[in-house]
PDB file of C-alpha atoms in Angstrom:
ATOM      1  CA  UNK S   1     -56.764  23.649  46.666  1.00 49.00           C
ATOM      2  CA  UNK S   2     -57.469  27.139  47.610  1.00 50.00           C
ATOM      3  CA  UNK S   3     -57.321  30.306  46.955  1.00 52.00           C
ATOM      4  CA  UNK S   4     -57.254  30.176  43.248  1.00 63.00           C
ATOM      5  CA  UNK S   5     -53.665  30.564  41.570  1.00 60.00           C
ATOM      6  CA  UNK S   6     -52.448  34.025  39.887  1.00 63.00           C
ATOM      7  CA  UNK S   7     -52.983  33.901  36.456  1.00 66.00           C
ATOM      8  CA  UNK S   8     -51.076  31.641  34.166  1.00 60.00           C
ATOM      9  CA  UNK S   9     -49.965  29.435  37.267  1.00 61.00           C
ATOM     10  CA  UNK S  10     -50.937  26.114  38.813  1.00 68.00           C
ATOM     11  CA  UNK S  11     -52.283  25.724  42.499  1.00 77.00           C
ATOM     12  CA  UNK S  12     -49.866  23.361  44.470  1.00 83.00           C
ATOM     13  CA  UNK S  13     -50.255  21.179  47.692  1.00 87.00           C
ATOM     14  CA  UNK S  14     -46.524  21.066  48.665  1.00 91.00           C
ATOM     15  CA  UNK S  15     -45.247  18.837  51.946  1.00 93.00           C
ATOM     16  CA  UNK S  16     -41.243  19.302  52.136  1.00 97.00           C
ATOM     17  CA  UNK S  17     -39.657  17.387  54.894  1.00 97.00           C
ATOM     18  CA  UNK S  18     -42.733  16.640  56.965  1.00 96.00           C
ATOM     19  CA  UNK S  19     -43.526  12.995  58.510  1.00 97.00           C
ATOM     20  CA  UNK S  20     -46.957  11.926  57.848  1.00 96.00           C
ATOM     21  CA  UNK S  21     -48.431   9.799  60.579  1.00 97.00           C
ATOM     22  CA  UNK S  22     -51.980   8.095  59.664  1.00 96.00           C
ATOM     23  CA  UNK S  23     -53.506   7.302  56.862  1.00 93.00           C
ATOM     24  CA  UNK S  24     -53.507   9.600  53.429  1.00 93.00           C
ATOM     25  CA  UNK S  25     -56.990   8.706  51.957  1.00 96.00           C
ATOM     26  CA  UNK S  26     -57.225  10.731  48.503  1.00 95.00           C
ATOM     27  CA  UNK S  27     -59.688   7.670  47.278  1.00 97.00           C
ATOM     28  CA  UNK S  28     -62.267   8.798  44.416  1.00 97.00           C
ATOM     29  CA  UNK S  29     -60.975  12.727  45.267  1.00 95.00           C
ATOM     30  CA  UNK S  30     -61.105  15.179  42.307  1.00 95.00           C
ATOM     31  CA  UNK S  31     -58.363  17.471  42.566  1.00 94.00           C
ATOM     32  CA  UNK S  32     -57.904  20.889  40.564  1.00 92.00           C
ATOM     33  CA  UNK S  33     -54.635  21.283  42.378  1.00 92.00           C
ATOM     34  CA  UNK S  34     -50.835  19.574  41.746  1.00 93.00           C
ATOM     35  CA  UNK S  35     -49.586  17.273  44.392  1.00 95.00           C
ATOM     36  CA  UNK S  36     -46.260  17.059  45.645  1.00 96.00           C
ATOM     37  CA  UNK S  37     -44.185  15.365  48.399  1.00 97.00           C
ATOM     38  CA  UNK S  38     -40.661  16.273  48.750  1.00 98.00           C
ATOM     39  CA  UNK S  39     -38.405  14.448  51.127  1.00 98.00           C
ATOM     40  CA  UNK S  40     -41.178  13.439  53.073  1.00 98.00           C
ATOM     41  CA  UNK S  41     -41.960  10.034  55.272  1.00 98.00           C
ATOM     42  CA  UNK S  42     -45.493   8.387  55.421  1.00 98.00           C
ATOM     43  CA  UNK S  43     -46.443   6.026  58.154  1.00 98.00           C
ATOM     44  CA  UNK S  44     -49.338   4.404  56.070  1.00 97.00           C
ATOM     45  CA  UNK S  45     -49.522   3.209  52.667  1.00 97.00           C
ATOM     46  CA  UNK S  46     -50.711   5.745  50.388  1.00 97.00           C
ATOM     47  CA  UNK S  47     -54.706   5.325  49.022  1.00 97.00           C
ATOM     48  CA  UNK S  48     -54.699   7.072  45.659  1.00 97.00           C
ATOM     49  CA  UNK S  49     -57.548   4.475  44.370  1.00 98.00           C
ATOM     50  CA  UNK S  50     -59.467   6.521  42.319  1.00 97.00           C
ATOM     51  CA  UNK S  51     -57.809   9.954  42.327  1.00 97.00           C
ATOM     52  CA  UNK S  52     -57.937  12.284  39.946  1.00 97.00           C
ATOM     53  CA  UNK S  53     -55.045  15.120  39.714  1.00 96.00           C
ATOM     54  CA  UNK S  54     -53.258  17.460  37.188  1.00 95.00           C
ATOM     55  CA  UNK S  55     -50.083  16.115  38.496  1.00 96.00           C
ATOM     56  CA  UNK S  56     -48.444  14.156  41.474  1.00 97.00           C
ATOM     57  CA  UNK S  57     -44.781  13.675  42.880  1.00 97.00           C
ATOM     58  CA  UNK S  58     -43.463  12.347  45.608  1.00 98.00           C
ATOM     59  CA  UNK S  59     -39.589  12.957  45.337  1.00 98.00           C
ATOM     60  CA  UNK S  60     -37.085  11.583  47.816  1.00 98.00           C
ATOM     61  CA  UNK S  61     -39.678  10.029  49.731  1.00 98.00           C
ATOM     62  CA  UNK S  62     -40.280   7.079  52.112  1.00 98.00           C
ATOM     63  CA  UNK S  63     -43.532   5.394  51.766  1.00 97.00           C
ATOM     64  CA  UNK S  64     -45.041   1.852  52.997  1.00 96.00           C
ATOM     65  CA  UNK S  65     -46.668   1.360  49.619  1.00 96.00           C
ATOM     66  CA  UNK S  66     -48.964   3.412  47.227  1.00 97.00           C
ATOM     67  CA  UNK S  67     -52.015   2.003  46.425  1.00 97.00           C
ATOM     68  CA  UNK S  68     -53.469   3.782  43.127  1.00 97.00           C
ATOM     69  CA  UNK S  69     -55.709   2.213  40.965  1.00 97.00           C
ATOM     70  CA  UNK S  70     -58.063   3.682  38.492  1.00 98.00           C
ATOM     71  CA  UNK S  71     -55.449   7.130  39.058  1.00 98.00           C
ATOM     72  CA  UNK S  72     -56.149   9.992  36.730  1.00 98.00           C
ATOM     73  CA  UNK S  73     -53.157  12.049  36.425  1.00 97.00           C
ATOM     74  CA  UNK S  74     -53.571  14.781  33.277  1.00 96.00           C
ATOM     75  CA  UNK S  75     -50.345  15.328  32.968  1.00 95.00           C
ATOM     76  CA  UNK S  76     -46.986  13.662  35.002  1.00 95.00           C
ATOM     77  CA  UNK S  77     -47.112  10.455  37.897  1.00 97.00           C
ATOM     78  CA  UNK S  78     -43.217  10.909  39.320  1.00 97.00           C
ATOM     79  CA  UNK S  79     -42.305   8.762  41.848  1.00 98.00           C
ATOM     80  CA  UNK S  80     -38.553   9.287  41.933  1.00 98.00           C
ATOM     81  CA  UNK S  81     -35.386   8.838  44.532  1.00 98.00           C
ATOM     82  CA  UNK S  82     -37.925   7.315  46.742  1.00 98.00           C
ATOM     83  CA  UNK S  83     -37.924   4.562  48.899  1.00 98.00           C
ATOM     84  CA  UNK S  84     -41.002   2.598  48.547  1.00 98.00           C
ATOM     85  CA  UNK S  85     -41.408  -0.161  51.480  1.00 96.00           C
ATOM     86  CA  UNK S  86     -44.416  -1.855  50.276  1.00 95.00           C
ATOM     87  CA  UNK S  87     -46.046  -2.430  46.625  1.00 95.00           C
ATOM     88  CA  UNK S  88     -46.993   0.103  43.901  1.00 97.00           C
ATOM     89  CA  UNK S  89     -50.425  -0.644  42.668  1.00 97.00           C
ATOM     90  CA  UNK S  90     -51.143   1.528  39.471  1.00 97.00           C
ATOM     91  CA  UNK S  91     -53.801  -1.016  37.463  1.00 97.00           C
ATOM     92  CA  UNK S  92     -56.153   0.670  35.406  1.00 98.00           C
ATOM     93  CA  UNK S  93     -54.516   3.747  35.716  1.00 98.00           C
ATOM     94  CA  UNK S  94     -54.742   6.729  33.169  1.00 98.00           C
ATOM     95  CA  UNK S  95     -51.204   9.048  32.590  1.00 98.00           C
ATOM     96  CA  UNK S  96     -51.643  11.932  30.562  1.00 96.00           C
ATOM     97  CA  UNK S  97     -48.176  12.285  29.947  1.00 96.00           C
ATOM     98  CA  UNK S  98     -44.795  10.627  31.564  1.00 96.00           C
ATOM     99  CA  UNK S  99     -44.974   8.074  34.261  1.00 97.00           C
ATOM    100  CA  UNK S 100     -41.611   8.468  35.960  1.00 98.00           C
ATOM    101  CA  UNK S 101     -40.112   6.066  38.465  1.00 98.00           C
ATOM    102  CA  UNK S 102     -36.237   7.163  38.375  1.00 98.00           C
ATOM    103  CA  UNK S 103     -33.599   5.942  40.860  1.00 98.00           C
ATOM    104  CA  UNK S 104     -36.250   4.934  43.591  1.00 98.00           C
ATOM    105  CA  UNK S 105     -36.837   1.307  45.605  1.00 97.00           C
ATOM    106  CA  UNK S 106     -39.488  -0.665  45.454  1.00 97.00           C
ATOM    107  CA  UNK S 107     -39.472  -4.065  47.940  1.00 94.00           C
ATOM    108  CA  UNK S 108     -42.664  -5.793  48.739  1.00 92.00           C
ATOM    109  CA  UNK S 109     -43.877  -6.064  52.147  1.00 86.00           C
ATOM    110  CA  UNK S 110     -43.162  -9.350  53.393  1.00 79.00           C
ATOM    111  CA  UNK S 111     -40.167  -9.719  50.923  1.00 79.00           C
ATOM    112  CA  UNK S 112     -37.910 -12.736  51.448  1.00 75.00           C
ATOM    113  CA  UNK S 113     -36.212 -12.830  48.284  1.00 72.00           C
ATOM    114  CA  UNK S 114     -36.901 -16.461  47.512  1.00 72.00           C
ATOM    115  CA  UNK S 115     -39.132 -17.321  44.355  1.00 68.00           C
ATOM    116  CA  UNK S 116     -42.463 -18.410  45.156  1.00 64.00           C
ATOM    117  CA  UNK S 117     -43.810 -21.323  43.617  1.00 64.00           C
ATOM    118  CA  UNK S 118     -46.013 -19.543  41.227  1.00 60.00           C
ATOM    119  CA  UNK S 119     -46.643 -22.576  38.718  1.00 63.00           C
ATOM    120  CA  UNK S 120     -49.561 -23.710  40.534  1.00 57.00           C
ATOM    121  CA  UNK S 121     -50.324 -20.615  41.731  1.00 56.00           C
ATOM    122  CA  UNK S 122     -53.003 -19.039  39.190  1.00 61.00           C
ATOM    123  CA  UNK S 123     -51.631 -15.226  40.850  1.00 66.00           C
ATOM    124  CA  UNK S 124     -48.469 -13.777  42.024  1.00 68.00           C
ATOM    125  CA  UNK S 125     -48.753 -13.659  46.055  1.00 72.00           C
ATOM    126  CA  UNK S 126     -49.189 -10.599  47.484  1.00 73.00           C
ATOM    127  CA  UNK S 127     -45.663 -10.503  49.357  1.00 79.00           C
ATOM    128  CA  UNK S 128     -43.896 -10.667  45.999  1.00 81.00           C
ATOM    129  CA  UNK S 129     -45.810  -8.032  43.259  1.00 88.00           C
ATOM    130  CA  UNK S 130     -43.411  -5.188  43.001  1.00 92.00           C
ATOM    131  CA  UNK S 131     -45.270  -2.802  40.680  1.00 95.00           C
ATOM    132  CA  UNK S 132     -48.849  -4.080  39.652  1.00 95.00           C
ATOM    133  CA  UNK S 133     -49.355  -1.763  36.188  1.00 96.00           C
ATOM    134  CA  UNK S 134     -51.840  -4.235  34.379  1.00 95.00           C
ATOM    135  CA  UNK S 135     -53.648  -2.109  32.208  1.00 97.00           C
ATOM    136  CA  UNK S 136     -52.577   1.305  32.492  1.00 97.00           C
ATOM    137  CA  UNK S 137     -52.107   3.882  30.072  1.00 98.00           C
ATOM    138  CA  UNK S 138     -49.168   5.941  29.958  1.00 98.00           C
ATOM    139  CA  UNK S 139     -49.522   8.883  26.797  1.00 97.00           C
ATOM    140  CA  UNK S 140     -46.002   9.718  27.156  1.00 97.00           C
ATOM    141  CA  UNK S 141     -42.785   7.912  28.501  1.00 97.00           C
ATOM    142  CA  UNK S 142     -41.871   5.160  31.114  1.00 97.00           C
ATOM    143  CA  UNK S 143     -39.070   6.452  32.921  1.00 96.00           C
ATOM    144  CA  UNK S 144     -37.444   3.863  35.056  1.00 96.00           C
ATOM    145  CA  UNK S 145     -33.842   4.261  34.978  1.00 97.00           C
ATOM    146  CA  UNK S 146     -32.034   3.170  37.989  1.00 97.00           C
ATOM    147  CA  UNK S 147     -34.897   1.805  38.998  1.00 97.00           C
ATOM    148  CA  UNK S 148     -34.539  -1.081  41.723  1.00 96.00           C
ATOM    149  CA  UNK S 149     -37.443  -3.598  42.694  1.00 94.00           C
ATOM    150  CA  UNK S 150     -38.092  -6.657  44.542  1.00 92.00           C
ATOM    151  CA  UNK S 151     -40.703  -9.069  43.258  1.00 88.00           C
ATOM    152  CA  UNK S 152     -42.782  -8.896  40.275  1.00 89.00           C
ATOM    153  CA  UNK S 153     -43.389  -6.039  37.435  1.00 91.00           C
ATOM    154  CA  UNK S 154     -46.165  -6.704  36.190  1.00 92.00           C
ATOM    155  CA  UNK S 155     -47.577  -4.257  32.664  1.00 94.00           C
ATOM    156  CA  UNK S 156     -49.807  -7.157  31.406  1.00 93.00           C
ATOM    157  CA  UNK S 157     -52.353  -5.092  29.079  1.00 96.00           C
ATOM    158  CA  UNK S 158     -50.377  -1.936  29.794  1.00 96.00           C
ATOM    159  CA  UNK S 159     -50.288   0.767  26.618  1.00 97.00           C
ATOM    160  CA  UNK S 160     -47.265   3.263  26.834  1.00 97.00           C
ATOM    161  CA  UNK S 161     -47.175   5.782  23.758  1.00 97.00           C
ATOM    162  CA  UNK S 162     -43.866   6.821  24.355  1.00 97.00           C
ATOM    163  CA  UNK S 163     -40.620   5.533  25.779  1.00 96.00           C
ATOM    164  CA  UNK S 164     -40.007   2.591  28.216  1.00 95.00           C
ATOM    165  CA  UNK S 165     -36.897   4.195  29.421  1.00 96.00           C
ATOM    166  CA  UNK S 166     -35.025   1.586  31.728  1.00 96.00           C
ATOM    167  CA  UNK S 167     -30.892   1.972  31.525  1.00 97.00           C
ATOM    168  CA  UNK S 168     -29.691   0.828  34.731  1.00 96.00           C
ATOM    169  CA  UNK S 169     -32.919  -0.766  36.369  1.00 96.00           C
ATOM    170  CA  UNK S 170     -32.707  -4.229  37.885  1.00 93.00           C
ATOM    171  CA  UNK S 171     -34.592  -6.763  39.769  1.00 90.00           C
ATOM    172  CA  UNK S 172     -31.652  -8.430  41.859  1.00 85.00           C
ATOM    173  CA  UNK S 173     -33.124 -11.830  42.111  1.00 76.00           C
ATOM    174  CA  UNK S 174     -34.335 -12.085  38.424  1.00 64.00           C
ATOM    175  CA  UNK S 175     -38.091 -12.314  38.732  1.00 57.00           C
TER     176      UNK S 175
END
């Protein structure tokens, strides 16, 4: 994230309206710099395992799945208006402030809508975890209004300081 911001501002990476093609591998990268997507399209699951960031959006965006444990974000996470054709995988992840999920769509990859039989089963099968949160921390609020998802959501062990703000989110088939 160079050249260095004018005083009293923050660097940015901004993508508006651009197609990514390939794989986005931030793994275990220590960024100075915020990172947004606006309106954009991803070919490849995001790999966010690991990163550390002052802040990260992706807003309006298409995306096969965003894989993102052990995140550091220092301030905001915003996924929001997005379309999200895969899992979200945030376990062991650390939000310094709000963790924001508004309005977007979240359906598992290889999604058929019928329950699994998850008695026997000691874990949920891949093809039906939504959002995988186990353990995070979020210092501020959980925004999820209008949120939509397919499949599990899972915040076993999760700690949220602040609100868990979801008017108008629904699972359709109940999970």
């Amino acid at each position: 994230c160079r050249p260095e911001p004018a005083r009293g501002q923050q660097a940015t990476l901004r993508l508006r309206g651009f197609t990514v093609r390939g794989a986005l591998d931030l793994r275990d990268v220590d960024l100075s710099c915020v990172v947004e997507f606006d309106d954009c399209a991803f070919t490849d699951p995001l790999a966010l395992d690991g990163l550390t960031t002052p802040a990260l959006r992706l807003t309006g965006c298409r995306v096969p799945g965003v894989n993102a444990d052990r995140l550091h974000v220092t301030r905001g996470l915003t996924v929001t208006q997005s379309t999200v054709d895969g899992s979200i995988y945030l376990r062991d992840a650390r939000i310094g402030a709000q963790l924001d999920l508004t309005g977007s769509t979240v359906t598992p990859t290889g999604y058929t809508g019928v329950r699994p039989d998850i008695k026997s089963a000691t874990v949920t099968p891949p093809e039906y975890v939504g959002i995988d949160a186990e353990n995070i921390v979020v210092q501020g609020d959980f925004g999820g209004a209008d949120l939509t998802w397919h499949g599990a959501l899972s915040l076993n062990l999760a700690r949220i300081d602040g609100a868990l703000i979801m008017t108008g989110a629904h699972c359709p088939e109940g999970f």
